[in-house]
Structure formats: C-alpha cells, structure tokens
PDB file of C-alpha atoms in Angstrom:
ATOM      1  CA  UNK A   1     -16.339 -45.360  44.143  1.00  0.00           C
ATOM      2  CA  UNK A   2     -17.012 -48.996  43.272  1.00  0.00           C
ATOM      3  CA  UNK A   3     -18.898 -47.899  40.113  1.00  0.00           C
ATOM      4  CA  UNK A   4     -15.886 -45.894  38.985  1.00  0.00           C
ATOM      5  CA  UNK A   5     -13.602 -48.835  39.559  1.00  0.00           C
ATOM      6  CA  UNK A   6     -15.966 -51.056  37.605  1.00  0.00           C
ATOM      7  CA  UNK A   7     -16.050 -48.609  34.666  1.00  0.00           C
ATOM      8  CA  UNK A   8     -12.286 -48.337  34.665  1.00  0.00           C
ATOM      9  CA  UNK A   9     -11.932 -52.093  34.609  1.00  0.00           C
ATOM     10  CA  UNK A  10     -14.371 -52.437  31.724  1.00  0.00           C
ATOM     11  CA  UNK A  11     -12.534 -49.787  29.739  1.00  0.00           C
ATOM     12  CA  UNK A  12      -9.207 -51.495  30.351  1.00  0.00           C
ATOM     13  CA  UNK A  13     -10.619 -54.897  29.329  1.00  0.00           C
ATOM     14  CA  UNK A  14     -12.075 -53.453  26.119  1.00  0.00           C
ATOM     15  CA  UNK A  15      -8.790 -51.818  25.188  1.00  0.00           C
ATOM     16  CA  UNK A  16      -6.821 -54.992  25.894  1.00  0.00           C
ATOM     17  CA  UNK A  17      -9.316 -57.069  23.930  1.00  0.00           C
ATOM     18  CA  UNK A  18      -8.897 -54.756  20.973  1.00  0.00           C
ATOM     19  CA  UNK A  19      -5.151 -54.936  21.264  1.00  0.00           C
ATOM     20  CA  UNK A  20      -5.263 -58.726  21.489  1.00  0.00           C
ATOM     21  CA  UNK A  21      -7.469 -58.862  18.398  1.00  0.00           C
ATOM     22  CA  UNK A  22      -5.086 -56.575  16.600  1.00  0.00           C
ATOM     23  CA  UNK A  23      -2.057 -58.590  17.643  1.00  0.00           C
ATOM     24  CA  UNK A  24      -3.523 -61.991  16.641  1.00  0.00           C
ATOM     25  CA  UNK A  25      -3.271 -61.454  12.873  1.00  0.00           C
ATOM     26  CA  UNK A  26      -0.140 -59.403  13.341  1.00  0.00           C
ATOM     27  CA  UNK A  27       2.111 -62.144  12.046  1.00  0.00           C
ATOM     28  CA  UNK A  28       0.581 -61.582   8.586  1.00  0.00           C
ATOM     29  CA  UNK A  29       0.913 -57.784   8.736  1.00  0.00           C
ATOM     30  CA  UNK A  30       3.879 -55.605   7.961  1.00  0.00           C
ATOM     31  CA  UNK A  31       5.626 -53.142  10.254  1.00  0.00           C
ATOM     32  CA  UNK A  32       3.466 -50.170   9.216  1.00  0.00           C
ATOM     33  CA  UNK A  33       0.186 -52.020   9.690  1.00  0.00           C
ATOM     34  CA  UNK A  34       1.242 -53.142  13.182  1.00  0.00           C
ATOM     35  CA  UNK A  35       2.111 -49.566  14.084  1.00  0.00           C
ATOM     36  CA  UNK A  36      -1.233 -48.363  12.787  1.00  0.00           C
ATOM     37  CA  UNK A  37      -3.186 -50.921  14.840  1.00  0.00           C
ATOM     38  CA  UNK A  38      -1.191 -50.087  17.950  1.00  0.00           C
ATOM     39  CA  UNK A  39      -2.028 -46.385  17.465  1.00  0.00           C
ATOM     40  CA  UNK A  40      -5.734 -47.143  17.048  1.00  0.00           C
ATOM     41  CA  UNK A  41      -5.775 -49.240  20.240  1.00  0.00           C
ATOM     42  CA  UNK A  42      -3.975 -46.523  22.189  1.00  0.00           C
ATOM     43  CA  UNK A  43      -6.408 -43.887  20.910  1.00  0.00           C
ATOM     44  CA  UNK A  44      -9.416 -45.937  22.004  1.00  0.00           C
ATOM     45  CA  UNK A  45      -7.927 -46.542  25.453  1.00  0.00           C
ATOM     46  CA  UNK A  46      -7.086 -42.871  25.973  1.00  0.00           C
ATOM     47  CA  UNK A  47     -10.552 -41.830  24.741  1.00  0.00           C
ATOM     48  CA  UNK A  48     -12.196 -44.177  27.275  1.00  0.00           C
ATOM     49  CA  UNK A  49     -10.112 -42.727  30.114  1.00  0.00           C
ATOM     50  CA  UNK A  50     -10.958 -39.163  29.092  1.00  0.00           C
ATOM     51  CA  UNK A  51     -14.683 -39.929  28.948  1.00  0.00           C
ATOM     52  CA  UNK A  52     -14.496 -41.534  32.381  1.00  0.00           C
ATOM     53  CA  UNK A  53     -12.762 -38.470  33.793  1.00  0.00           C
ATOM     54  CA  UNK A  54     -15.443 -36.179  32.333  1.00  0.00           C
ATOM     55  CA  UNK A  55     -18.212 -38.302  33.798  1.00  0.00           C
ATOM     56  CA  UNK A  56     -16.629 -38.092  37.247  1.00  0.00           C
ATOM     57  CA  UNK A  57     -16.408 -34.320  37.029  1.00  0.00           C
ATOM     58  CA  UNK A  58     -20.064 -34.033  36.001  1.00  0.00           C
ATOM     59  CA  UNK A  59     -21.156 -36.060  39.046  1.00  0.00           C
ATOM     60  CA  UNK A  60     -19.479 -33.643  41.441  1.00  0.00           C
ATOM     61  CA  UNK A  61     -20.085 -30.124  40.134  1.00  0.00           C
ATOM     62  CA  UNK A  62     -17.929 -27.390  41.541  1.00  0.00           C
ATOM     63  CA  UNK A  63     -19.394 -24.887  43.880  1.00  0.00           C
ATOM     64  CA  UNK A  64     -19.108 -21.355  42.675  1.00  0.00           C
ATOM     65  CA  UNK A  65     -18.718 -18.827  45.433  1.00  0.00           C
ATOM     66  CA  UNK A  66     -19.792 -15.338  44.532  1.00  0.00           C
ATOM     67  CA  UNK A  67     -18.239 -12.450  46.305  1.00  0.00           C
ATOM     68  CA  UNK A  68     -20.353  -9.628  47.507  1.00  0.00           C
ATOM     69  CA  UNK A  69     -19.870  -6.460  45.500  1.00  0.00           C
ATOM     70  CA  UNK A  70     -17.871  -3.734  47.154  1.00  0.00           C
ATOM     71  CA  UNK A  71     -18.997  -0.170  46.787  1.00  0.00           C
ATOM     72  CA  UNK A  72     -16.731   2.826  46.847  1.00  0.00           C
ATOM     73  CA  UNK A  73     -17.739   6.401  47.398  1.00  0.00           C
ATOM     74  CA  UNK A  74     -16.953   8.522  44.375  1.00  0.00           C
ATOM     75  CA  UNK A  75     -14.024  10.868  44.816  1.00  0.00           C
ATOM     76  CA  UNK A  76     -14.766  14.557  44.413  1.00  0.00           C
ATOM     77  CA  UNK A  77     -13.506  16.073  41.192  1.00  0.00           C
ATOM     78  CA  UNK A  78     -12.350  19.632  41.088  1.00  0.00           C
ATOM     79  CA  UNK A  79     -12.496  21.572  37.861  1.00  0.00           C
ATOM     80  CA  UNK A  80     -10.279  24.561  37.322  1.00  0.00           C
ATOM     81  CA  UNK A  81     -11.337  26.728  34.439  1.00  0.00           C
ATOM     82  CA  UNK A  82      -8.453  27.288  32.101  1.00  0.00           C
ATOM     83  CA  UNK A  83      -7.944  30.821  30.839  1.00  0.00           C
ATOM     84  CA  UNK A  84      -8.913  31.295  27.220  1.00  0.00           C
ATOM     85  CA  UNK A  85      -5.892  31.969  25.065  1.00  0.00           C
ATOM     86  CA  UNK A  86      -5.577  35.315  23.393  1.00  0.00           C
ATOM     87  CA  UNK A  87      -3.686  35.689  20.183  1.00  0.00           C
ATOM     88  CA  UNK A  88      -1.957  38.788  18.973  1.00  0.00           C
ATOM     89  CA  UNK A  89      -3.382  40.041  15.731  1.00  0.00           C
ATOM     90  CA  UNK A  90      -0.915  40.732  13.018  1.00  0.00           C
ATOM     91  CA  UNK A  91      -1.438  42.941  10.057  1.00  0.00           C
ATOM     92  CA  UNK A  92      -2.017  41.066   6.825  1.00  0.00           C
ATOM     93  CA  UNK A  93       1.072  40.875   4.683  1.00  0.00           C
ATOM     94  CA  UNK A  94       0.631  41.944   1.110  1.00  0.00           C
ATOM     95  CA  UNK A  95       2.629  39.988  -1.381  1.00  0.00           C
ATOM     96  CA  UNK A  96       3.427  41.418  -4.724  1.00  0.00           C
ATOM     97  CA  UNK A  97       3.226  38.923  -7.545  1.00  0.00           C
ATOM     98  CA  UNK A  98       6.558  38.145  -9.074  1.00  0.00           C
ATOM     99  CA  UNK A  99       7.032  38.005 -12.764  1.00  0.00           C
ATOM    100  CA  UNK A 100       7.073  34.462 -13.982  1.00  0.00           C
ATOM    101  CA  UNK A 101       8.398  33.728 -17.401  1.00  0.00           C
ATOM    102  CA  UNK A 102       6.078  31.680 -19.566  1.00  0.00           C
ATOM    103  CA  UNK A 103       6.790  27.997 -19.792  1.00  0.00           C
ATOM    104  CA  UNK A 104       8.712  26.811 -22.830  1.00  0.00           C
ATOM    105  CA  UNK A 105       5.704  24.628 -23.616  1.00  0.00           C
ATOM    106  CA  UNK A 106       3.242  27.533 -23.790  1.00  0.00           C
ATOM    107  CA  UNK A 107       5.146  30.022 -25.964  1.00  0.00           C
ATOM    108  CA  UNK A 108       3.824  30.596 -29.521  1.00  0.00           C
ATOM    109  CA  UNK A 109       6.854  28.820 -31.010  1.00  0.00           C
ATOM    110  CA  UNK A 110       5.959  25.640 -29.061  1.00  0.00           C
ATOM    111  CA  UNK A 111       2.238  25.654 -29.883  1.00  0.00           C
ATOM    112  CA  UNK A 112       3.049  26.241 -33.558  1.00  0.00           C
ATOM    113  CA  UNK A 113       5.688  23.493 -33.570  1.00  0.00           C
ATOM    114  CA  UNK A 114       3.240  20.997 -32.061  1.00  0.00           C
ATOM    115  CA  UNK A 115       0.618  21.764 -34.736  1.00  0.00           C
ATOM    116  CA  UNK A 116       2.865  20.383 -37.469  1.00  0.00           C
ATOM    117  CA  UNK A 117       2.791  16.700 -38.369  1.00  0.00           C
ATOM    118  CA  UNK A 118       5.327  14.422 -36.628  1.00  0.00           C
ATOM    119  CA  UNK A 119       7.265  14.051 -39.891  1.00  0.00           C
ATOM    120  CA  UNK A 120       7.433  17.832 -40.361  1.00  0.00           C
ATOM    121  CA  UNK A 121       8.579  18.332 -36.747  1.00  0.00           C
ATOM    122  CA  UNK A 122      11.408  15.864 -37.290  1.00  0.00           C
ATOM    123  CA  UNK A 123      12.410  17.766 -40.452  1.00  0.00           C
ATOM    124  CA  UNK A 124      12.565  21.030 -38.467  1.00  0.00           C
ATOM    125  CA  UNK A 125      14.801  19.381 -35.862  1.00  0.00           C
ATOM    126  CA  UNK A 126      16.950  17.851 -38.609  1.00  0.00           C
ATOM    127  CA  UNK A 127      17.483  21.254 -40.275  1.00  0.00           C
ATOM    128  CA  UNK A 128      18.404  22.814 -36.926  1.00  0.00           C
ATOM    129  CA  UNK A 129      20.888  19.964 -36.367  1.00  0.00           C
ATOM    130  CA  UNK A 130      22.397  20.488 -39.857  1.00  0.00           C
ATOM    131  CA  UNK A 131      23.021  24.137 -39.024  1.00  0.00           C
ATOM    132  CA  UNK A 132      24.610  23.070 -35.688  1.00  0.00           C
ATOM    133  CA  UNK A 133      21.930  24.416 -33.340  1.00  0.00           C
ATOM    134  CA  UNK A 134      20.288  21.166 -32.262  1.00  0.00           C
ATOM    135  CA  UNK A 135      22.160  18.256 -30.684  1.00  0.00           C
ATOM    136  CA  UNK A 136      19.330  16.157 -29.238  1.00  0.00           C
ATOM    137  CA  UNK A 137      17.562  13.161 -30.697  1.00  0.00           C
ATOM    138  CA  UNK A 138      15.449  13.720 -33.797  1.00  0.00           C
ATOM    139  CA  UNK A 139      12.161  12.634 -32.256  1.00  0.00           C
ATOM    140  CA  UNK A 140       9.768  15.403 -33.256  1.00  0.00           C
ATOM    141  CA  UNK A 141       9.056  16.351 -29.632  1.00  0.00           C
ATOM    142  CA  UNK A 142       9.216  19.884 -28.295  1.00  0.00           C
ATOM    143  CA  UNK A 143      11.516  20.127 -25.302  1.00  0.00           C
ATOM    144  CA  UNK A 144      14.311  22.233 -23.830  1.00  0.00           C
ATOM    145  CA  UNK A 145      16.828  21.268 -26.542  1.00  0.00           C
ATOM    146  CA  UNK A 146      14.443  22.153 -29.360  1.00  0.00           C
ATOM    147  CA  UNK A 147      13.506  25.397 -27.616  1.00  0.00           C
ATOM    148  CA  UNK A 148      17.145  26.460 -27.217  1.00  0.00           C
ATOM    149  CA  UNK A 149      17.945  25.551 -30.844  1.00  0.00           C
ATOM    150  CA  UNK A 150      14.984  27.528 -32.226  1.00  0.00           C
ATOM    151  CA  UNK A 151      15.837  30.554 -30.060  1.00  0.00           C
ATOM    152  CA  UNK A 152      19.515  30.466 -31.053  1.00  0.00           C
ATOM    153  CA  UNK A 153      18.761  30.102 -34.774  1.00  0.00           C
ATOM    154  CA  UNK A 154      16.176  32.914 -34.645  1.00  0.00           C
ATOM    155  CA  UNK A 155      18.660  35.159 -32.796  1.00  0.00           C
ATOM    156  CA  UNK A 156      21.457  34.498 -35.264  1.00  0.00           C
ATOM    157  CA  UNK A 157      19.199  34.949 -38.303  1.00  0.00           C
ATOM    158  CA  UNK A 158      17.605  38.125 -36.881  1.00  0.00           C
ATOM    159  CA  UNK A 159      14.080  36.670 -36.593  1.00  0.00           C
ATOM    160  CA  UNK A 160      13.554  36.734 -32.802  1.00  0.00           C
ATOM    161  CA  UNK A 161      10.454  38.923 -33.086  1.00  0.00           C
ATOM    162  CA  UNK A 162       8.806  36.418 -35.420  1.00  0.00           C
ATOM    163  CA  UNK A 163       8.630  33.827 -32.603  1.00  0.00           C
ATOM    164  CA  UNK A 164       6.390  36.073 -30.482  1.00  0.00           C
ATOM    165  CA  UNK A 165       3.269  35.234 -32.507  1.00  0.00           C
ATOM    166  CA  UNK A 166       1.826  32.068 -33.969  1.00  0.00           C
ATOM    167  CA  UNK A 167       1.692  33.623 -37.434  1.00  0.00           C
ATOM    168  CA  UNK A 168       5.356  34.655 -37.242  1.00  0.00           C
ATOM    169  CA  UNK A 169       6.371  31.198 -35.938  1.00  0.00           C
ATOM    170  CA  UNK A 170       4.663  29.512 -38.921  1.00  0.00           C
ATOM    171  CA  UNK A 171       6.641  31.763 -41.241  1.00  0.00           C
ATOM    172  CA  UNK A 172       9.857  31.024 -39.360  1.00  0.00           C
ATOM    173  CA  UNK A 173       9.423  27.233 -39.513  1.00  0.00           C
ATOM    174  CA  UNK A 174       8.310  27.287 -43.167  1.00  0.00           C
ATOM    175  CA  UNK A 175      11.382  29.320 -44.098  1.00  0.00           C
ATOM    176  CA  UNK A 176      13.603  26.926 -42.130  1.00  0.00           C
ATOM    177  CA  UNK A 177      12.304  23.799 -43.819  1.00  0.00           C
ATOM    178  CA  UNK A 178      11.851  25.640 -47.097  1.00  0.00           C
TER     179      UNK A 178
END
C-alpha cells in the first residue's frame, strides 16, 4: 500500500513540476500556447494515473472460477413417415398453331426497300408523300408508316401482287421513283 502511495505522489509531483515549468514562461506566451501547454500537462498526469491503475491490477490478478459442465440426457425424437404425395395424371393438351402474320420487317417489300441506298429510300418516301400516302418523316427507314403507305399505293394502283416477291417489289419501287 505504501508503494502505491509513493508512486502516486511521484506522479503528482512530476505533473505539477511540468505544469510549473509550463507556467513560468507563460507570461511571454499567447492564449493558445498556454492552452496547449495546459493540455499537455493534463495528458501526462492522466497517463501516469492510468499506468498506475494498470500496474495495480496486474499485481492482483482476478481469480477465474470455472463452472462444472452440466450434462443433459438427449430427448427421444420420434419420426413419423409422411405419406408420399400422388398426383393425378392429366392427358397432354394438344395446341394447334395459330396463324401468325409475317412481321412488316420481314415481308419482301421491306427487304427490297432496305437493299436500296439511303438516298434512294428517302426518294421513295418522298414520292409516296407527294401522292399523299406517306405522312411520316423522310428518314429512309422502313417502319409502320412506310409499310402502310406502300400497301395503300400498291392497292390503289393495282399492284398488290407485285409486293409478294422481291423481284416484283424492285419493279414496284423502280416504277414509283421512275
């Protein structure tokens, strides 16, 4: 106990000595420097107290009491076999394929239109617009508006059968642009 008291006294004296040394030239220091030195002195004093406390704890180690393990008898487990599910078999359903119209992008008129140069495609759209069949933008792209305009012009001019083949579509477009 006396050794602890002696260590505490020494730590206090050291911290006070440091504070006194820091305070002595304090008249030449500003407010911030004084605050800094006070913080350093407080840190040293607190560090000394913490180290002292750790040393005291290491001198008197705690006793660890271990409890004896407790054993339990396993509980019996009962398994009930679940019945296997049975599923009713159904007759396979036959589906008849429905007729699906070809896409407007795969018809011969579309493939033929896309084989022309961009300038020629714009001319075809421009001619269809001049006749009043096409109202979309003149961009040279095949789409629903171009498809409807080509179909309507072919119907009105009596050339619907020519759009069913690539050869007939070339003739149709060449006659349109002229």
